[in-house]
Structure formats: C-alpha cells, structure tokens
mmCIF file of C-alpha atoms and ligand atoms in Angstrom:
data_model
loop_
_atom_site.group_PDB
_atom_site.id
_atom_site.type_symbol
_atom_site.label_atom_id
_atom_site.label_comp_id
_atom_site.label_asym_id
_atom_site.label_seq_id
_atom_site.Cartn_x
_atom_site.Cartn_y
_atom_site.Cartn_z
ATOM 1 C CA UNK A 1 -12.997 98.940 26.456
ATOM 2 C CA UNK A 2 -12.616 99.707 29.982
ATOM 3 C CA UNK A 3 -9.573 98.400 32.178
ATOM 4 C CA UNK A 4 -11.345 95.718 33.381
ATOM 5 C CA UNK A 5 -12.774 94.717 30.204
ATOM 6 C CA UNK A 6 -9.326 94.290 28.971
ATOM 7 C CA UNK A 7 -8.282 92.312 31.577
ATOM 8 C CA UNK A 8 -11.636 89.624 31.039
ATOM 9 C CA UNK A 9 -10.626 89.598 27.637
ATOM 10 C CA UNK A 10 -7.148 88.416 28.420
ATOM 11 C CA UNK A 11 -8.305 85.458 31.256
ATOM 12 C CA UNK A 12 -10.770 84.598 28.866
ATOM 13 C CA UNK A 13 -8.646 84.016 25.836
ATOM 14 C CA UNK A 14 -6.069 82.444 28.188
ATOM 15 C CA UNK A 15 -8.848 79.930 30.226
ATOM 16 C CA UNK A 16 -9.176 78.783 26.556
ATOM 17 C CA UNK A 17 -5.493 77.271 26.481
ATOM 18 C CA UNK A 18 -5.431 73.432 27.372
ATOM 19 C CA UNK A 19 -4.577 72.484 30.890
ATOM 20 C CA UNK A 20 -5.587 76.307 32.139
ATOM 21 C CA UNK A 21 -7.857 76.786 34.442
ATOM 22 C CA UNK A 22 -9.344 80.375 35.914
ATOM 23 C CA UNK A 23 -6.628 80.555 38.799
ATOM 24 C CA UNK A 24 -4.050 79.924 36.344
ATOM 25 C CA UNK A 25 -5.391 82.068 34.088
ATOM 26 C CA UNK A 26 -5.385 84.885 36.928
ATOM 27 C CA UNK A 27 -1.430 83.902 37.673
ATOM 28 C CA UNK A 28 -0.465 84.468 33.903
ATOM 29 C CA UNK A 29 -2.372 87.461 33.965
ATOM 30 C CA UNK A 30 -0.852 89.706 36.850
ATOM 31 C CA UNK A 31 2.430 87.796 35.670
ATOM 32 C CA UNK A 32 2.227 89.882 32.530
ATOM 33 C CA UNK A 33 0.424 92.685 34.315
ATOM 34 C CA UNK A 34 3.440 93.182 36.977
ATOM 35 C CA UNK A 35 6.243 95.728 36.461
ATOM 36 C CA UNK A 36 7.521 96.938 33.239
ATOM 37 C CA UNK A 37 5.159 94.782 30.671
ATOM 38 C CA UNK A 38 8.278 93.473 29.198
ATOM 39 C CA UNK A 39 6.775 89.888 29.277
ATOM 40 C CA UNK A 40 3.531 91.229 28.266
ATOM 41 C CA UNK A 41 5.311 92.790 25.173
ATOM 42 C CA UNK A 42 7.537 89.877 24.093
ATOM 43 C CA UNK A 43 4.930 86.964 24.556
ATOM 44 C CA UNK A 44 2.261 89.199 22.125
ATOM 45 C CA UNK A 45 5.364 89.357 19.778
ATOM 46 C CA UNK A 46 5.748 86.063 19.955
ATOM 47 C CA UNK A 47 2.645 84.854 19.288
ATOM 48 C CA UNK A 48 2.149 87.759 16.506
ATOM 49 C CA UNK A 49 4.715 86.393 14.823
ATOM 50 C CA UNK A 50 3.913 82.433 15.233
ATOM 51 C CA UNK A 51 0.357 83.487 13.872
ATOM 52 C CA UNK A 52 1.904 85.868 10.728
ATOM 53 C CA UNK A 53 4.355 82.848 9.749
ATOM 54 C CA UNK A 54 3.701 79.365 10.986
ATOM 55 C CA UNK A 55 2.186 76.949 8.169
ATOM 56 C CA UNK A 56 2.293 73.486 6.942
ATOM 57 C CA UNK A 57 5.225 72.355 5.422
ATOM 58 C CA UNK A 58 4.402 71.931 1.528
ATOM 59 C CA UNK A 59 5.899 67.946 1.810
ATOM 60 C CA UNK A 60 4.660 66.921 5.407
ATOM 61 C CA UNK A 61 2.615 69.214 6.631
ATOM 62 C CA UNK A 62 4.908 69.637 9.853
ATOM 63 C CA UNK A 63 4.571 73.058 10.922
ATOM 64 C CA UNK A 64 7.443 75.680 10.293
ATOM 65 C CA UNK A 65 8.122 79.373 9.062
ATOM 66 C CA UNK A 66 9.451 78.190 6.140
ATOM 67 C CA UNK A 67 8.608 76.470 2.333
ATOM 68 C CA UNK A 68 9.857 73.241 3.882
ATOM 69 C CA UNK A 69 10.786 72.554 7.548
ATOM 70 C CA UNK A 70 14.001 71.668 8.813
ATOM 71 C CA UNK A 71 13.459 68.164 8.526
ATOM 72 C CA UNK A 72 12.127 67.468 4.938
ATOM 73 C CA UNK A 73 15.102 70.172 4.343
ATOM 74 C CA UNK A 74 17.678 67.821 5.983
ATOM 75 C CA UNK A 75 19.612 66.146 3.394
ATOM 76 C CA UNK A 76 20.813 63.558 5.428
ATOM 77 C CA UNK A 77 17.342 62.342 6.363
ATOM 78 C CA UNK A 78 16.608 59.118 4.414
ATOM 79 C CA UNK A 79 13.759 60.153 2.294
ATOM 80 C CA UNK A 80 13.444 56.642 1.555
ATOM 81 C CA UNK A 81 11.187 56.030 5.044
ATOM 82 C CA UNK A 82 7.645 58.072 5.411
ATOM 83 C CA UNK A 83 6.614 57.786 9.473
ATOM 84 C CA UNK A 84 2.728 58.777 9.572
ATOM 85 C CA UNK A 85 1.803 60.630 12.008
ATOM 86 C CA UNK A 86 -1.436 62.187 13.505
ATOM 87 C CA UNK A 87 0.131 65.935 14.639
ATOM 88 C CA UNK A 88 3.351 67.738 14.690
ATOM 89 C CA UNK A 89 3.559 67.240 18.241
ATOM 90 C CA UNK A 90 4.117 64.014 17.196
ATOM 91 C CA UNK A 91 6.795 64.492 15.112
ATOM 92 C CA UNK A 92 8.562 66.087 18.158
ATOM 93 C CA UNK A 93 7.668 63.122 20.115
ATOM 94 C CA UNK A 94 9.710 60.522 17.340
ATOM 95 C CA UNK A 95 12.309 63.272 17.010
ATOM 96 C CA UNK A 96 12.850 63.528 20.774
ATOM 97 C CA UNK A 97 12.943 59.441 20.845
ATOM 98 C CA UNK A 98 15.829 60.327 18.360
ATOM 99 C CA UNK A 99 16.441 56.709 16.286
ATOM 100 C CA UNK A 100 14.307 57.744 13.646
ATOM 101 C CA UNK A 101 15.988 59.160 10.092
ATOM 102 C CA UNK A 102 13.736 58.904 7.838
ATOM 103 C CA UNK A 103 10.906 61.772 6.827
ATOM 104 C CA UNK A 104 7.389 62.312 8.220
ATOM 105 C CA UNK A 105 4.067 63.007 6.869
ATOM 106 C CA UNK A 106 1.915 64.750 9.227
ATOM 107 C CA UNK A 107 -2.261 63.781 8.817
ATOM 108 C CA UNK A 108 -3.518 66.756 10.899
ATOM 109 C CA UNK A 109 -5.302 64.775 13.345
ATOM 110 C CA UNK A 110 -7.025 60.720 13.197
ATOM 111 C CA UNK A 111 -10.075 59.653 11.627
ATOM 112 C CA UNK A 112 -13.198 60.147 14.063
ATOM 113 C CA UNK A 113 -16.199 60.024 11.652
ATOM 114 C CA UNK A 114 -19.390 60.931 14.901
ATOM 115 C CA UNK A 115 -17.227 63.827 15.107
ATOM 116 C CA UNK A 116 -17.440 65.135 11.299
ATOM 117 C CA UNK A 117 -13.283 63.894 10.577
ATOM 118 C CA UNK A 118 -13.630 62.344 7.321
ATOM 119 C CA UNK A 119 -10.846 61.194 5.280
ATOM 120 C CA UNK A 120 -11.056 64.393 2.997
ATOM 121 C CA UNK A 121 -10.243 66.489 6.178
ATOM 122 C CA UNK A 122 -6.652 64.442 6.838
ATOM 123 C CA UNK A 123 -4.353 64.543 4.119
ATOM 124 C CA UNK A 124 -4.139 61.227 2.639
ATOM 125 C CA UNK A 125 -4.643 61.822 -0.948
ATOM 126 C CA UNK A 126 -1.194 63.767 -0.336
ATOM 127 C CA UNK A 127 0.509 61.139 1.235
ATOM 128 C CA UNK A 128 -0.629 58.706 -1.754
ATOM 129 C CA UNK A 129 0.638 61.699 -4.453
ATOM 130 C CA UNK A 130 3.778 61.457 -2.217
ATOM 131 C CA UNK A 131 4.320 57.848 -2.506
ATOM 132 C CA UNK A 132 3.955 57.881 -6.242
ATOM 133 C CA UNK A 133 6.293 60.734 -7.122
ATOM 134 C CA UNK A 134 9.085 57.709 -6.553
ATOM 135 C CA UNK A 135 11.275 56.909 -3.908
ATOM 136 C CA UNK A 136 9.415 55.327 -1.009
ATOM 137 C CA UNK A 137 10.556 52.099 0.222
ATOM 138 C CA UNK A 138 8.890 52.275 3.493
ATOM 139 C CA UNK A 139 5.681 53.551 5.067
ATOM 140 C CA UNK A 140 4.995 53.569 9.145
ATOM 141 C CA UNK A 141 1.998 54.250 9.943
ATOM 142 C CA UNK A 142 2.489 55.196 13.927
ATOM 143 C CA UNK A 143 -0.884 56.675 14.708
ATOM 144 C CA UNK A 144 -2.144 56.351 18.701
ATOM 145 C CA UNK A 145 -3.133 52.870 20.032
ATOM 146 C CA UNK A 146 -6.590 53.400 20.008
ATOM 147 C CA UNK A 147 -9.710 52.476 18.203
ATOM 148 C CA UNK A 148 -10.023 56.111 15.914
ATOM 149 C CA UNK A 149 -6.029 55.772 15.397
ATOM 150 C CA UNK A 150 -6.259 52.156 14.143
ATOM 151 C CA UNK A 151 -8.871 52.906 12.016
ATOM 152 C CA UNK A 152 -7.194 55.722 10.174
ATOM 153 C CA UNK A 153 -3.782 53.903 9.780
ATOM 154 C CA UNK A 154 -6.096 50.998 7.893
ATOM 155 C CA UNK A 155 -7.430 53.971 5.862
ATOM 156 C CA UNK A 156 -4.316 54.817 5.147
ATOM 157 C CA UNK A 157 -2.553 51.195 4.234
ATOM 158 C CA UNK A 158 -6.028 50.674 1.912
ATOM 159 C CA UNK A 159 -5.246 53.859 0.183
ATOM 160 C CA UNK A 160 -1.618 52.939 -0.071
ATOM 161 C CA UNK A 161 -1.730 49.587 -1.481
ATOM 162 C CA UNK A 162 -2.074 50.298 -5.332
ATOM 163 C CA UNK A 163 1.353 52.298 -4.917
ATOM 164 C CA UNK A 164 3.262 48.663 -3.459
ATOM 165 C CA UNK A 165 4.665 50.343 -1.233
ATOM 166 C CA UNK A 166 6.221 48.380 2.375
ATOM 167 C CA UNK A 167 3.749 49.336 4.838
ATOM 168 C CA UNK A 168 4.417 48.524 8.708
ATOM 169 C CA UNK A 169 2.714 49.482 12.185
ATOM 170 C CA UNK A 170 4.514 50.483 15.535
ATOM 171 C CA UNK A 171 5.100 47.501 17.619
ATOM 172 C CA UNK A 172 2.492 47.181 20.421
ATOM 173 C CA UNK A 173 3.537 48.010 23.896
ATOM 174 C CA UNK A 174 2.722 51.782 23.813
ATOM 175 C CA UNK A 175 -0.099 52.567 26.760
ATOM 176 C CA UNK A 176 -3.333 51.526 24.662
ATOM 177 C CA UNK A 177 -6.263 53.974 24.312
ATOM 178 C CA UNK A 178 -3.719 56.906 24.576
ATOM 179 C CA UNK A 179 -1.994 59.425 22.354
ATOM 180 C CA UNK A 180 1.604 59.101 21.548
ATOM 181 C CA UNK A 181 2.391 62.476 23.451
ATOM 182 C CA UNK A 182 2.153 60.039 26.429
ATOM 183 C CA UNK A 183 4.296 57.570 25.403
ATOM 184 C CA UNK A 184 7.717 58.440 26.484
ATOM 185 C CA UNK A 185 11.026 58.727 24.217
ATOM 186 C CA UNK A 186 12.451 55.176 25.554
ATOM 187 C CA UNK A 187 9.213 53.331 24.356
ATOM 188 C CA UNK A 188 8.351 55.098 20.994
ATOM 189 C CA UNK A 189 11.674 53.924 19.935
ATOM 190 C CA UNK A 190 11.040 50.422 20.977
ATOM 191 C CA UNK A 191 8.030 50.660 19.205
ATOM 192 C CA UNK A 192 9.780 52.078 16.138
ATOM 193 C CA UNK A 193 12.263 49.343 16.090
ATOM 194 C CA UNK A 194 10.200 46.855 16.477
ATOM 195 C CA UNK A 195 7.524 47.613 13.693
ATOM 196 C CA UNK A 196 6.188 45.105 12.040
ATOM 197 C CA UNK A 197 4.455 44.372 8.442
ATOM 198 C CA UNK A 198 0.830 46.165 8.530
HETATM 199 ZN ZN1 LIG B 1 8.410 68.765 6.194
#
C-alpha cells in the first residue's frame, strides 16, 4: 500500500470511533504521525493487547483480562446483591457513584426487538442459572429510563420470578429516555438508594 493509502486506512478506521469526526480524525492522525512514532507505537500496543486479552468475565460478563474481574474477585463485595446492568460502561458508572457493594451482571446491551436484539442475544438465561446456584437475596435491575430499557428489565423480573428472588428497580429521577452514562455519580446513587420493589 502506498503512503497515502496507509494514512486513509488509519482516518478511516479512526472516523469509525464514536464522537470522531474527519477533522478529528486528521488531528489524531499527524498526532501519531509527528516525531519519533512513540505514540504511534504504544497506542497499537495498547490496543493489540486489549484485543489479544479483553473478554467477558465468566460470572458477569464485565470485561477484564482475567477468568474473573476484579470485582466478582473482590471478597468483600456482598455477593448477596446482583445490580443488572445493560454494559460495562455501566458498571463503571455505579462503581464511580461508589455506594454500591454488591456484584453485577452485565446483559451486553437492552432488548430492542425492530433491531434483531432478542432475549437469546442478552444473557439472561445466565443471570437466571446465577440466581439458582444459591445465594441471591437481591436483584436490581438498573437498566436506562427508557422504553427498550424498561422492557428488558420486565424480561428480566418475568424470567426471575420462579427463582423468588427480591427484585427492585432504580428509583425514578434519572434523565428519562437516556442512558445511564448520562446520569451523573450523585444521582445514580440516589437512584440506587432509593430502589424500590419491581
Ligand atoms: Zn465479574
């Protein structure tokens, strides 16, 4: 490939990041392009290695580079409390609000069935298997306060209900029709404290 057919290559992988656009994309590039390469280097180490290791975690499908992630391998974490989530960005978002000690379980995204996510693409069935191993008292579901995330946290309380287990919702009050990435750490723990029976 010539020089400059490198250099498409790399603004078009990078115009395919969220939130950049072609002049951004053009920044990053003579960024990396500038002096030594060191950046260049480090960042395609980087995401080498975040490709070669990164994975679900085998009991909440958080991400992490190991078996289990830090959190499910926290034994002071009450493993007692299962907060549902849609992604691990979540989990950073509850973890940032920092009054939560329980352990998550991670669905890999919300229910959104005109757009081909059925139930069998989330992971549900693992959260029920989870439940019934023993040990849950409590189940939050804290998906985002709109329509698709509603409807997959009532998926998931009718799949839960044969287990008995407690099931609650976040308290209202987070910015409706959003994600929880938007909600900031102040409010999700509001919201977390004030849960209420699903
Ligand atoms: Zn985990």
């Amino acid at each position: 490939m010539s020089e400059a057919g490198v250099i498409a290559g790399l603004l078009e992988e990078l115009t395919k990041l969220p939130g950049i656009g072609p002049k951004s994309a053009e920044r990053i590039a003579h960024f990396l392009l500038a002096g030594d390469r060191r950046h260049a280097v480090e960042l395609a180490n980087a995401l080498q290695a975040v490709a070669d290791k990164v994975r679900p975690c085998s009991e909440c499908f958080n991400l992490t580079d190991g078996t289990l992630c830090p959190i499910c391998g926290d034994p002071k974490r009450d493993a007692g409390v299962l907060c549902v989530v849609e992604t691990p960005r979540d989990v950073n978002s509850f973890e940032r609000a920092g009054n939560f000690r329980g352990l998550y379980h991670v669905l890999g995204g919300r229910l959104a069935p005109l757009d081909g996510m059925g139930p069998d693409r989330l992971t549900f069935s693992a959260l029920v298997s989870r439940v019934n191993r023993g040990g849950v008292r409590e189940v939050i579901l804290a998906t985002s306060p709109t329509l698709e995330g509603d409807g997959t946290a009532l998926f998931a309380s009718t799949a839960l209900a044969p287990t008995g287990v407690s099931i609650t919702r976040l308290a209202r009050g987070l910015p409706s029709g959003s994600s929880l990435e938007l909600a900031n750490a102040q409010m999700l723990a509001e919201a977390l404290d004030g849960r209420r029976t699903f």
